[in-house]
PDB file of C-alpha atoms in Angstrom:
ATOM      1  CA  MET A   1      33.572 -30.132 -49.666  1.00 92.00           C
ATOM      2  CA  VAL A   2      33.780 -29.954 -45.879  1.00 96.00           C
ATOM      3  CA  LYS A   3      35.952 -27.572 -43.894  1.00 98.00           C
ATOM      4  CA  VAL A   4      36.899 -28.651 -40.394  1.00 98.00           C
ATOM      5  CA  LYS A   5      38.244 -25.565 -38.656  1.00 98.00           C
ATOM      6  CA  ILE A   6      40.566 -26.303 -35.747  1.00 98.00           C
ATOM      7  CA  GLN A   7      40.272 -23.871 -32.856  1.00 96.00           C
ATOM      8  CA  TYR A   8      40.847 -26.370 -30.063  1.00 96.00           C
ATOM      9  CA  PRO A   9      44.258 -26.522 -28.357  1.00 96.00           C
ATOM     10  CA  VAL A  10      46.656 -29.370 -28.997  1.00 97.00           C
ATOM     11  CA  ASP A  11      47.673 -30.305 -25.464  1.00 95.00           C
ATOM     12  CA  ASN A  12      48.202 -33.320 -23.218  1.00 93.00           C
ATOM     13  CA  THR A  13      44.598 -33.626 -22.020  1.00 95.00           C
ATOM     14  CA  PHE A  14      42.693 -36.798 -22.832  1.00 96.00           C
ATOM     15  CA  LEU A  15      39.970 -34.976 -24.770  1.00 96.00           C
ATOM     16  CA  SER A  16      42.450 -33.120 -26.953  1.00 96.00           C
ATOM     17  CA  SER A  17      44.401 -36.319 -27.575  1.00 97.00           C
ATOM     18  CA  LEU A  18      41.290 -38.260 -28.651  1.00 98.00           C
ATOM     19  CA  LEU A  19      40.099 -35.410 -30.853  1.00 98.00           C
ATOM     20  CA  PHE A  20      43.339 -35.131 -32.799  1.00 98.00           C
ATOM     21  CA  GLU A  21      43.848 -38.893 -32.967  1.00 98.00           C
ATOM     22  CA  GLY A  22      40.440 -39.115 -34.615  1.00 98.00           C
ATOM     23  CA  LEU A  23      41.229 -36.242 -36.940  1.00 98.00           C
ATOM     24  CA  LEU A  24      44.493 -37.858 -38.052  1.00 98.00           C
ATOM     25  CA  PHE A  25      42.633 -41.122 -38.680  1.00 98.00           C
ATOM     26  CA  THR A  26      40.133 -39.341 -40.935  1.00 98.00           C
ATOM     27  CA  ILE A  27      42.970 -37.590 -42.762  1.00 97.00           C
ATOM     28  CA  LYS A  28      44.544 -40.970 -43.454  1.00 96.00           C
ATOM     29  CA  ASN A  29      41.348 -42.472 -44.843  1.00 95.00           C
ATOM     30  CA  ALA A  30      39.840 -39.626 -46.874  1.00 94.00           C
ATOM     31  CA  GLN A  31      40.914 -37.258 -49.634  1.00 94.00           C
ATOM     32  CA  CYS A  32      41.815 -33.945 -48.058  1.00 96.00           C
ATOM     33  CA  SER A  33      44.293 -31.138 -47.583  1.00 97.00           C
ATOM     34  CA  PHE A  34      45.219 -29.981 -44.110  1.00 98.00           C
ATOM     35  CA  SER A  35      47.182 -27.641 -41.889  1.00 98.00           C
ATOM     36  CA  LEU A  36      47.349 -26.896 -38.181  1.00 97.00           C
ATOM     37  CA  ASP A  37      44.305 -24.635 -38.509  1.00 97.00           C
ATOM     38  CA  GLU A  38      42.033 -26.497 -40.910  1.00 98.00           C
ATOM     39  CA  VAL A  39      41.286 -29.757 -42.683  1.00 98.00           C
ATOM     40  CA  GLU A  40      39.466 -29.549 -46.011  1.00 98.00           C
ATOM     41  CA  PHE A  41      37.801 -32.795 -47.048  1.00 97.00           C
ATOM     42  CA  ARG A  42      36.784 -33.165 -50.674  1.00 95.00           C
ATOM     43  CA  GLU A  43      33.384 -34.640 -49.874  1.00 93.00           C
ATOM     44  CA  ASN A  44      30.885 -34.702 -47.039  1.00 94.00           C
ATOM     45  CA  LYS A  45      31.205 -38.478 -46.747  1.00 96.00           C
ATOM     46  CA  PHE A  46      34.622 -38.326 -45.097  1.00 96.00           C
ATOM     47  CA  LEU A  47      33.197 -39.847 -41.911  1.00 97.00           C
ATOM     48  CA  SER A  48      31.512 -42.588 -43.936  1.00 97.00           C
ATOM     49  CA  LEU A  49      34.866 -43.449 -45.496  1.00 96.00           C
ATOM     50  CA  ALA A  50      36.665 -43.458 -42.149  1.00 97.00           C
ATOM     51  CA  TYR A  51      34.104 -45.664 -40.402  1.00 98.00           C
ATOM     52  CA  SER A  52      33.924 -48.093 -43.309  1.00 97.00           C
ATOM     53  CA  MET A  53      37.656 -48.723 -42.800  1.00 96.00           C
ATOM     54  CA  LEU A  54      37.349 -49.849 -39.171  1.00 98.00           C
ATOM     55  CA  ASP A  55      38.655 -53.335 -38.481  1.00 97.00           C
ATOM     56  CA  ASP A  56      36.059 -55.669 -36.938  1.00 97.00           C
ATOM     57  CA  GLY A  57      38.653 -57.568 -34.911  1.00 97.00           C
ATOM     58  CA  LYS A  58      40.036 -54.384 -33.408  1.00 97.00           C
ATOM     59  CA  ILE A  59      36.544 -53.135 -32.574  1.00 98.00           C
ATOM     60  CA  LYS A  60      35.789 -56.401 -30.784  1.00 96.00           C
ATOM     61  CA  ASN A  61      38.860 -55.937 -28.569  1.00 95.00           C
ATOM     62  CA  ILE A  62      37.716 -52.529 -27.307  1.00 96.00           C
ATOM     63  CA  LYS A  63      36.481 -53.569 -23.864  1.00 92.00           C
ATOM     64  CA  LEU A  64      35.109 -50.233 -22.746  1.00 94.00           C
ATOM     65  CA  ASP A  65      31.770 -49.635 -21.045  1.00 93.00           C
ATOM     66  CA  MET A  66      29.747 -46.446 -20.966  1.00 93.00           C
ATOM     67  CA  ALA A  67      28.928 -44.678 -17.724  1.00 89.00           C
ATOM     68  CA  LYS A  68      25.771 -45.602 -15.842  1.00 84.00           C
ATOM     69  CA  SER A  69      24.304 -42.135 -16.034  1.00 81.00           C
ATOM     70  CA  LYS A  70      20.982 -40.824 -17.321  1.00 78.00           C
ATOM     71  CA  ASN A  71      22.882 -38.112 -19.208  1.00 80.00           C
ATOM     72  CA  GLU A  72      25.001 -40.643 -21.120  1.00 88.00           C
ATOM     73  CA  ASN A  73      23.218 -40.526 -24.488  1.00 93.00           C
ATOM     74  CA  ILE A  74      25.921 -41.231 -27.049  1.00 96.00           C
ATOM     75  CA  ASN A  75      24.635 -44.748 -27.803  1.00 95.00           C
ATOM     76  CA  SER A  76      21.374 -43.329 -29.189  1.00 95.00           C
ATOM     77  CA  LYS A  77      21.740 -39.576 -29.729  1.00 96.00           C
ATOM     78  CA  ILE A  78      24.534 -39.822 -32.280  1.00 97.00           C
ATOM     79  CA  PHE A  79      22.385 -42.055 -34.502  1.00 97.00           C
ATOM     80  CA  GLU A  80      19.372 -39.781 -34.064  1.00 96.00           C
ATOM     81  CA  LEU A  81      21.403 -36.767 -35.194  1.00 96.00           C
ATOM     82  CA  PHE A  82      22.451 -38.646 -38.335  1.00 96.00           C
ATOM     83  CA  GLY A  83      18.801 -39.449 -39.074  1.00 96.00           C
ATOM     84  CA  LEU A  84      18.941 -43.039 -37.781  1.00 96.00           C
ATOM     85  CA  ARG A  85      16.207 -42.773 -35.167  1.00 92.00           C
ATOM     86  CA  ASN A  86      15.619 -46.499 -34.772  1.00 93.00           C
ATOM     87  CA  VAL A  87      19.269 -47.385 -34.152  1.00 95.00           C
ATOM     88  CA  ARG A  88      20.668 -47.695 -30.633  1.00 94.00           C
ATOM     89  CA  SER A  89      23.795 -49.479 -29.456  1.00 95.00           C
ATOM     90  CA  GLY A  90      24.450 -51.310 -26.215  1.00 93.00           C
ATOM     91  CA  LYS A  91      26.152 -49.428 -23.396  1.00 92.00           C
ATOM     92  CA  ASN A  92      29.673 -50.195 -24.558  1.00 95.00           C
ATOM     93  CA  TYR A  93      31.955 -48.661 -27.164  1.00 97.00           C
ATOM     94  CA  SER A  94      32.581 -51.864 -29.089  1.00 98.00           C
ATOM     95  CA  ASP A  95      28.890 -52.184 -29.935  1.00 98.00           C
ATOM     96  CA  LEU A  96      28.642 -48.463 -30.699  1.00 98.00           C
ATOM     97  CA  LEU A  97      31.549 -48.557 -33.162  1.00 98.00           C
ATOM     98  CA  THR A  98      30.164 -51.721 -34.767  1.00 98.00           C
ATOM     99  CA  LEU A  99      26.811 -50.056 -35.461  1.00 98.00           C
ATOM    100  CA  LEU A 100      28.465 -46.875 -36.724  1.00 98.00           C
ATOM    101  CA  LYS A 101      30.461 -48.967 -39.177  1.00 98.00           C
ATOM    102  CA  GLN A 102      27.353 -50.870 -40.268  1.00 98.00           C
ATOM    103  CA  ASN A 103      25.544 -47.565 -40.850  1.00 97.00           C
ATOM    104  CA  SER A 104      28.570 -45.688 -42.174  1.00 97.00           C
ATOM    105  CA  GLY A 105      26.785 -44.756 -45.407  1.00 96.00           C
ATOM    106  CA  SER A 106      24.491 -42.466 -43.415  1.00 97.00           C
ATOM    107  CA  LEU A 107      27.286 -40.534 -41.682  1.00 97.00           C
ATOM    108  CA  ILE A 108      27.037 -37.394 -43.805  1.00 96.00           C
ATOM    109  CA  SER A 109      28.709 -34.269 -42.449  1.00 96.00           C
ATOM    110  CA  ARG A 110      27.691 -30.622 -42.602  1.00 96.00           C
ATOM    111  CA  ASP A 111      29.772 -28.394 -44.862  1.00 96.00           C
ATOM    112  CA  GLU A 112      31.546 -26.720 -41.953  1.00 97.00           C
ATOM    113  CA  VAL A 113      32.656 -28.144 -38.617  1.00 97.00           C
ATOM    114  CA  LEU A 114      34.144 -25.905 -35.940  1.00 97.00           C
ATOM    115  CA  LEU A 115      36.308 -27.710 -33.399  1.00 97.00           C
ATOM    116  CA  ASN A 116      36.225 -25.320 -30.488  1.00 94.00           C
ATOM    117  CA  VAL A 117      34.519 -25.138 -27.106  1.00 92.00           C
ATOM    118  CA  LYS A 118      32.322 -22.371 -25.821  1.00 91.00           C
ATOM    119  CA  ILE A 119      30.779 -22.049 -22.384  1.00 87.00           C
ATOM    120  CA  GLY A 120      27.011 -21.722 -22.447  1.00 79.00           C
ATOM    121  CA  LYS A 121      24.288 -21.897 -19.849  1.00 79.00           C
ATOM    122  CA  ASP A 122      23.893 -25.586 -20.723  1.00 74.00           C
ATOM    123  CA  GLY A 123      27.568 -26.452 -20.225  1.00 85.00           C
ATOM    124  CA  LEU A 124      30.570 -26.815 -22.524  1.00 90.00           C
ATOM    125  CA  LEU A 125      29.495 -26.919 -26.160  1.00 93.00           C
ATOM    126  CA  MET A 126      31.625 -28.072 -29.108  1.00 96.00           C
ATOM    127  CA  ASP A 127      30.375 -27.163 -32.587  1.00 95.00           C
ATOM    128  CA  ILE A 128      26.787 -26.643 -31.344  1.00 94.00           C
ATOM    129  CA  ASN A 129      24.683 -23.851 -29.837  1.00 91.00           C
ATOM    130  CA  SER A 130      22.549 -25.880 -27.431  1.00 90.00           C
ATOM    131  CA  LYS A 131      22.890 -29.093 -25.462  1.00 90.00           C
ATOM    132  CA  ASN A 132      19.759 -30.369 -27.220  1.00 90.00           C
ATOM    133  CA  GLU A 133      21.800 -30.548 -30.423  1.00 91.00           C
ATOM    134  CA  GLY A 134      24.624 -32.458 -28.793  1.00 93.00           C
ATOM    135  CA  VAL A 135      26.006 -35.829 -27.794  1.00 95.00           C
ATOM    136  CA  GLN A 136      27.201 -36.454 -24.239  1.00 94.00           C
ATOM    137  CA  ALA A 137      29.617 -39.115 -22.963  1.00 94.00           C
ATOM    138  CA  ALA A 138      31.463 -39.408 -19.648  1.00 92.00           C
ATOM    139  CA  LEU A 139      34.542 -40.699 -21.469  1.00 94.00           C
ATOM    140  CA  PHE A 140      34.963 -37.296 -23.118  1.00 93.00           C
ATOM    141  CA  LYS A 141      35.003 -35.335 -19.861  1.00 86.00           C
ATOM    142  CA  ALA A 142      37.586 -37.235 -17.841  1.00 76.00           C
ATOM    143  CA  GLU A 143      39.272 -33.871 -17.134  1.00 71.00           C
ATOM    144  CA  ARG A 144      36.127 -32.135 -16.007  1.00 58.00           C
ATOM    145  CA  TYR A 145      37.664 -28.947 -14.706  1.00 49.00           C
ATOM    146  CA  ILE A 146      40.505 -28.332 -17.153  1.00 48.00           C
ATOM    147  CA  GLY A 147      40.407 -24.826 -18.606  1.00 47.00           C
ATOM    148  CA  ILE A 148      37.383 -23.487 -16.693  1.00 46.00           C
ATOM    149  CA  THR A 149      38.823 -22.677 -13.266  1.00 43.00           C
ATOM    150  CA  SER A 150      39.466 -18.999 -13.921  1.00 40.00           C
ATOM    151  CA  THR A 151      37.614 -16.749 -11.476  1.00 40.00           C
ATOM    152  CA  ASP A 152      36.671 -14.589 -14.469  1.00 42.00           C
ATOM    153  CA  THR A 153      34.142 -17.246 -15.522  1.00 48.00           C
ATOM    154  CA  ASN A 154      32.393 -17.594 -12.134  1.00 52.00           C
ATOM    155  CA  LEU A 155      32.446 -21.341 -12.733  1.00 51.00           C
ATOM    156  CA  THR A 156      34.983 -22.491 -10.170  1.00 46.00           C
ATOM    157  CA  THR A 157      32.339 -24.282  -8.103  1.00 46.00           C
ATOM    158  CA  GLN A 158      30.161 -25.593 -10.930  1.00 57.00           C
ATOM    159  CA  HIS A 159      30.128 -28.979 -12.607  1.00 62.00           C
ATOM    160  CA  LEU A 160      29.716 -28.448 -16.348  1.00 76.00           C
ATOM    161  CA  THR A 161      28.689 -31.194 -18.740  1.00 84.00           C
ATOM    162  CA  SER A 162      30.217 -31.302 -22.229  1.00 90.00           C
ATOM    163  CA  TYR A 163      28.127 -31.698 -25.370  1.00 94.00           C
ATOM    164  CA  PHE A 164      29.385 -32.337 -28.891  1.00 96.00           C
ATOM    165  CA  SER A 165      28.004 -32.094 -32.405  1.00 97.00           C
ATOM    166  CA  LYS A 166      27.532 -35.370 -34.245  1.00 97.00           C
ATOM    167  CA  GLU A 167      30.628 -34.619 -36.327  1.00 98.00           C
ATOM    168  CA  ALA A 168      32.823 -33.785 -33.318  1.00 98.00           C
ATOM    169  CA  ALA A 169      31.557 -36.860 -31.448  1.00 98.00           C
ATOM    170  CA  SER A 170      32.238 -39.047 -34.493  1.00 98.00           C
ATOM    171  CA  ILE A 171      35.805 -37.753 -34.704  1.00 98.00           C
ATOM    172  CA  LEU A 172      36.303 -38.369 -30.974  1.00 98.00           C
ATOM    173  CA  LEU A 173      35.027 -41.938 -31.353  1.00 98.00           C
ATOM    174  CA  LEU A 174      37.510 -42.504 -34.159  1.00 99.00           C
ATOM    175  CA  GLY A 175      40.123 -41.298 -31.680  1.00 98.00           C
ATOM    176  CA  VAL A 176      38.937 -43.943 -29.222  1.00 98.00           C
ATOM    177  CA  TYR A 177      39.240 -46.594 -31.930  1.00 98.00           C
ATOM    178  CA  SER A 178      42.649 -45.357 -33.060  1.00 98.00           C
ATOM    179  CA  SER A 179      44.209 -45.146 -29.587  1.00 98.00           C
ATOM    180  CA  PHE A 180      42.591 -47.880 -27.451  1.00 98.00           C
ATOM    181  CA  THR A 181      45.355 -50.328 -26.584  1.00 98.00           C
ATOM    182  CA  ALA A 182      44.250 -52.744 -23.860  1.00 96.00           C
ATOM    183  CA  SER A 183      42.077 -53.222 -20.817  1.00 94.00           C
ATOM    184  CA  VAL A 184      43.321 -55.066 -17.731  1.00 93.00           C
ATOM    185  CA  THR A 185      42.360 -55.391 -14.079  1.00 85.00           C
ATOM    186  CA  LEU A 186      45.040 -53.934 -11.836  1.00 74.00           C
ATOM    187  CA  ALA A 187      45.580 -55.031  -8.252  1.00 67.00           C
ATOM    188  CA  GLY A 188      44.500 -52.366  -5.829  1.00 59.00           C
ATOM    189  CA  THR A 189      42.022 -50.585  -8.085  1.00 53.00           C
ATOM    190  CA  ARG A 190      38.678 -49.740  -6.597  1.00 58.00           C
ATOM    191  CA  GLY A 191      36.352 -52.730  -6.870  1.00 57.00           C
ATOM    192  CA  GLY A 192      38.820 -54.513  -9.120  1.00 68.00           C
ATOM    193  CA  GLN A 193      37.380 -52.788 -12.183  1.00 75.00           C
ATOM    194  CA  PRO A 194      39.361 -52.823 -15.429  1.00 87.00           C
ATOM    195  CA  VAL A 195      41.782 -50.058 -16.287  1.00 94.00           C
ATOM    196  CA  SER A 196      41.994 -49.078 -19.943  1.00 96.00           C
ATOM    197  CA  PHE A 197      45.152 -47.976 -21.737  1.00 97.00           C
ATOM    198  CA  PHE A 198      45.122 -45.482 -24.616  1.00 98.00           C
ATOM    199  CA  LEU A 199      48.237 -44.683 -26.640  1.00 98.00           C
ATOM    200  CA  THR A 200      48.213 -41.313 -28.396  1.00 98.00           C
ATOM    201  CA  PHE A 201      50.753 -39.147 -30.134  1.00 98.00           C
ATOM    202  CA  SER A 202      52.348 -36.497 -27.940  1.00 98.00           C
ATOM    203  CA  PRO A 203      51.167 -32.906 -28.555  1.00 98.00           C
ATOM    204  CA  GLU A 204      54.491 -32.148 -30.240  1.00 98.00           C
ATOM    205  CA  GLU A 205      54.009 -34.958 -32.759  1.00 98.00           C
ATOM    206  CA  ILE A 206      50.421 -33.908 -33.497  1.00 98.00           C
ATOM    207  CA  ILE A 207      51.435 -30.301 -34.118  1.00 98.00           C
ATOM    208  CA  ALA A 208      54.296 -31.390 -36.384  1.00 98.00           C
ATOM    209  CA  LEU A 209      52.092 -33.754 -38.406  1.00 98.00           C
ATOM    210  CA  LEU A 210      49.289 -31.249 -38.953  1.00 98.00           C
ATOM    211  CA  SER A 211      51.738 -28.444 -39.723  1.00 98.00           C
ATOM    212  CA  SER A 212      53.476 -30.585 -42.353  1.00 97.00           C
ATOM    213  CA  GLY A 213      50.358 -30.936 -44.498  1.00 97.00           C
ATOM    214  CA  ASN A 214      51.920 -34.195 -45.674  1.00 97.00           C
ATOM    215  CA  LYS A 215      49.456 -37.086 -45.876  1.00 97.00           C
ATOM    216  CA  GLN A 216      52.247 -39.627 -46.394  1.00 97.00           C
ATOM    217  CA  SER A 217      53.797 -38.565 -43.096  1.00 98.00           C
ATOM    218  CA  VAL A 218      50.463 -39.107 -41.352  1.00 98.00           C
ATOM    219  CA  ASP A 219      50.220 -42.588 -42.878  1.00 98.00           C
ATOM    220  CA  THR A 220      53.773 -43.447 -41.823  1.00 98.00           C
ATOM    221  CA  TYR A 221      53.416 -42.181 -38.267  1.00 98.00           C
ATOM    222  CA  LEU A 222      50.098 -43.982 -37.787  1.00 98.00           C
ATOM    223  CA  GLU A 223      51.699 -47.211 -38.980  1.00 98.00           C
ATOM    224  CA  ILE A 224      54.485 -46.788 -36.423  1.00 98.00           C
ATOM    225  CA  LYS A 225      51.968 -45.949 -33.698  1.00 98.00           C
ATOM    226  CA  ASN A 226      49.977 -49.089 -34.485  1.00 97.00           C
ATOM    227  CA  ALA A 227      53.147 -51.129 -34.007  1.00 97.00           C
ATOM    228  CA  ALA A 228      53.827 -49.285 -30.746  1.00 97.00           C
ATOM    229  CA  MET A 229      50.280 -50.011 -29.567  1.00 97.00           C
ATOM    230  CA  GLU A 230      50.781 -53.706 -30.225  1.00 96.00           C
ATOM    231  CA  ALA A 231      54.056 -53.634 -28.302  1.00 94.00           C
ATOM    232  CA  VAL A 232      52.462 -51.835 -25.347  1.00 95.00           C
ATOM    233  CA  ARG A 233      49.457 -54.160 -25.444  1.00 95.00           C
ATOM    234  CA  ASN A 234      51.714 -57.211 -25.171  1.00 93.00           C
ATOM    235  CA  ILE A 235      53.496 -55.662 -22.201  1.00 92.00           C
ATOM    236  CA  VAL A 236      50.449 -54.579 -20.190  1.00 92.00           C
ATOM    237  CA  LEU A 237      48.633 -57.866 -20.704  1.00 91.00           C
ATOM    238  CA  ARG A 238      51.664 -59.634 -19.255  1.00 88.00           C
ATOM    239  CA  ASN A 239      52.679 -57.192 -16.504  1.00 86.00           C
ATOM    240  CA  PRO A 240      51.430 -53.578 -16.561  1.00 83.00           C
ATOM    241  CA  LEU A 241      54.216 -52.035 -14.474  1.00 83.00           C
ATOM    242  CA  ASN A 242      55.197 -48.543 -15.592  1.00 86.00           C
ATOM    243  CA  GLU A 243      58.904 -49.373 -15.532  1.00 85.00           C
ATOM    244  CA  LEU A 244      58.402 -52.323 -17.877  1.00 83.00           C
ATOM    245  CA  ILE A 245      56.191 -50.330 -20.233  1.00 87.00           C
ATOM    246  CA  ILE A 246      58.705 -47.496 -20.510  1.00 86.00           C
ATOM    247  CA  THR A 247      61.804 -49.707 -20.781  1.00 81.00           C
ATOM    248  CA  GLU A 248      60.475 -52.344 -23.162  1.00 83.00           C
ATOM    249  CA  THR A 249      58.821 -49.817 -25.463  1.00 85.00           C
ATOM    250  CA  SER A 250      61.941 -47.668 -25.717  1.00 82.00           C
ATOM    251  CA  LEU A 251      64.085 -50.751 -26.451  1.00 75.00           C
ATOM    252  CA  ASN A 252      61.675 -52.355 -28.927  1.00 84.00           C
ATOM    253  CA  LEU A 253      63.775 -53.408 -31.914  1.00 82.00           C
ATOM    254  CA  GLU A 254      60.891 -53.465 -34.371  1.00 88.00           C
ATOM    255  CA  LEU A 255      60.008 -49.858 -33.571  1.00 92.00           C
ATOM    256  CA  GLN A 256      63.647 -48.797 -33.821  1.00 90.00           C
ATOM    257  CA  LYS A 257      63.892 -50.490 -37.210  1.00 90.00           C
ATOM    258  CA  MET A 258      60.739 -48.775 -38.465  1.00 94.00           C
ATOM    259  CA  LEU A 259      62.091 -45.392 -37.387  1.00 94.00           C
ATOM    260  CA  SER A 260      65.451 -46.022 -39.059  1.00 91.00           C
ATOM    261  CA  GLU A 261      63.822 -47.104 -42.323  1.00 94.00           C
ATOM    262  CA  GLU A 262      61.777 -43.893 -42.406  1.00 95.00           C
ATOM    263  CA  ASN A 263      64.728 -41.689 -41.329  1.00 95.00           C
ATOM    264  CA  ILE A 264      62.893 -40.619 -38.174  1.00 95.00           C
ATOM    265  CA  ASP A 265      65.161 -39.934 -35.202  1.00 94.00           C
ATOM    266  CA  LYS A 266      62.499 -40.332 -32.543  1.00 95.00           C
ATOM    267  CA  ILE A 267      58.779 -40.536 -31.943  1.00 96.00           C
ATOM    268  CA  SER A 268      56.926 -39.648 -28.752  1.00 97.00           C
ATOM    269  CA  PHE A 269      53.613 -40.803 -27.333  1.00 97.00           C
ATOM    270  CA  THR A 270      51.427 -40.402 -24.272  1.00 98.00           C
ATOM    271  CA  LEU A 271      49.973 -43.482 -22.599  1.00 97.00           C
ATOM    272  CA  PHE A 272      46.767 -42.799 -20.661  1.00 97.00           C
ATOM    273  CA  LYS A 273      45.491 -45.085 -17.919  1.00 96.00           C
ATOM    274  CA  ILE A 274      41.793 -44.477 -17.271  1.00 95.00           C
ATOM    275  CA  ALA A 275      39.026 -46.275 -15.389  1.00 93.00           C
ATOM    276  CA  LEU A 276      35.268 -46.010 -15.064  1.00 89.00           C
ATOM    277  CA  GLU A 277      34.205 -45.383 -11.474  1.00 86.00           C
ATOM    278  CA  GLY A 278      30.426 -45.402 -11.336  1.00 80.00           C
ATOM    279  CA  LYS A 279      29.171 -42.441 -13.342  1.00 84.00           C
ATOM    280  CA  ILE A 280      32.533 -40.924 -14.229  1.00 88.00           C
ATOM    281  CA  TYR A 281      35.781 -41.802 -15.935  1.00 92.00           C
ATOM    282  CA  LYS A 282      38.974 -40.960 -14.099  1.00 92.00           C
ATOM    283  CA  ILE A 283      42.477 -40.599 -15.453  1.00 93.00           C
ATOM    284  CA  TYR A 284      44.846 -42.562 -13.240  1.00 91.00           C
ATOM    285  CA  GLU A 285      48.113 -41.769 -15.008  1.00 93.00           C
ATOM    286  CA  GLN A 286      49.700 -40.217 -18.070  1.00 95.00           C
ATOM    287  CA  ILE A 287      52.988 -41.830 -19.060  1.00 96.00           C
ATOM    288  CA  PRO A 288      55.229 -40.171 -21.665  1.00 96.00           C
ATOM    289  CA  LEU A 289      56.904 -42.692 -23.969  1.00 95.00           C
ATOM    290  CA  THR A 290      59.713 -41.984 -26.409  1.00 94.00           C
ATOM    291  CA  VAL A 291      61.309 -44.332 -28.915  1.00 93.00           C
ATOM    292  CA  LEU A 292      64.661 -43.454 -30.496  1.00 91.00           C
ATOM    293  CA  SER A 293      65.939 -44.936 -33.733  1.00 83.00           C
ATOM    294  CA  LYS A 294      69.361 -45.265 -32.081  1.00 74.00           C
ATOM    295  CA  THR A 295      69.447 -45.655 -28.312  1.00 65.00           C
ATOM    296  CA  PRO A 296      72.510 -45.213 -26.066  1.00 60.00           C
ATOM    297  CA  PHE A 297      71.719 -48.653 -24.632  1.00 58.00           C
ATOM    298  CA  MET A 298      72.050 -50.285 -28.051  1.00 60.00           C
ATOM    299  CA  ALA A 299      75.317 -48.472 -28.687  1.00 56.00           C
ATOM    300  CA  VAL A 300      76.763 -49.920 -25.476  1.00 55.00           C
ATOM    301  CA  ALA A 301      75.241 -53.369 -26.065  1.00 58.00           C
ATOM    302  CA  ASN A 302      76.814 -53.522 -29.517  1.00 61.00           C
ATOM    303  CA  ARG A 303      80.230 -53.062 -27.944  1.00 61.00           C
ATOM    304  CA  PHE A 304      79.905 -56.004 -25.566  1.00 57.00           C
ATOM    305  CA  PHE A 305      77.531 -58.466 -27.240  1.00 62.00           C
ATOM    306  CA  LYS A 306      77.666 -60.108 -30.640  1.00 62.00           C
ATOM    307  CA  LYS A 307      73.870 -60.191 -30.778  1.00 63.00           C
ATOM    308  CA  PRO A 308      72.548 -57.376 -28.572  1.00 61.00           C
ATOM    309  CA  GLU A 309      68.981 -58.105 -29.669  1.00 59.00           C
ATOM    310  CA  LYS A 310      69.130 -61.317 -27.628  1.00 60.00           C
ATOM    311  CA  LEU A 311      69.967 -59.275 -24.538  1.00 58.00           C
ATOM    312  CA  ILE A 312      66.944 -57.053 -25.135  1.00 57.00           C
ATOM    313  CA  GLY A 313      64.763 -60.104 -25.645  1.00 58.00           C
ATOM    314  CA  TYR A 314      65.997 -61.501 -22.348  1.00 58.00           C
ATOM    315  CA  LEU A 315      65.363 -58.238 -20.503  1.00 56.00           C
ATOM    316  CA  SER A 316      61.767 -58.145 -21.722  1.00 54.00           C
ATOM    317  CA  TYR A 317      61.009 -61.340 -19.824  1.00 54.00           C
ATOM    318  CA  LEU A 318      62.604 -60.415 -16.515  1.00 52.00           C
TER     319      LEU A 318
END
């Protein structure tokens, strides 16, 4: 049995979103009970089970490089901490996830995992006591100063690196897998580098799902989110304008139908746009997205059109 104690805030930061996306993915794929404060997995192979369920095609589509930094050790350190000293991935997340899946049988967790962050002399530490025990990745510190700007800490002028236990890093990587949506090159970005899109549940949805303790609800919401990710992916690959993303997602008939069938009035997400600039990842934008089972637009369209879905289909190609 493994207890994952949750003492990290559910908020709209990228790190928090990835962490809880990964946690929800493990809940879906392993036997457990859960609440807002704790997840209790029946066996210490819960990470093995989760990684064995990763889809090879989806992994291949994760076009996401690691930072070119000497401190970026996730492609080797995570394997070392699981006892796989001769395993090392390439400097991209697709290769890393592929190797973690291939070695999923070795991903055995400790009996207790504490998801919180403490400030030590080495930096920000999650579920570890020293940076030597931890995994470091630039992707997980896109908001490098969030939560540590208080003058009480004497850290307002310092750059702190974040380090994670192998279990916390594994959960975060599952969050990357579960939320990565697409990667495109946007006009006007520095050097023409790709911008990556991640779709996560809003903090309100995460809190509600964990508080429910209902595994079926987690399964249902993840299924709807996967459909939303596919819808967003199709939009951004065609034309990644914010207005199109917001409008087309909110009017997506398939998503509305899924919500209606599950008696869900609405579902809310956050879409992150991030890009790797040299040694750091930067968050360009956070876009809130909400899908209603019954939209005011559809109510009006039904009054004036025999087949309002054709109107929506036409609007999506404007």
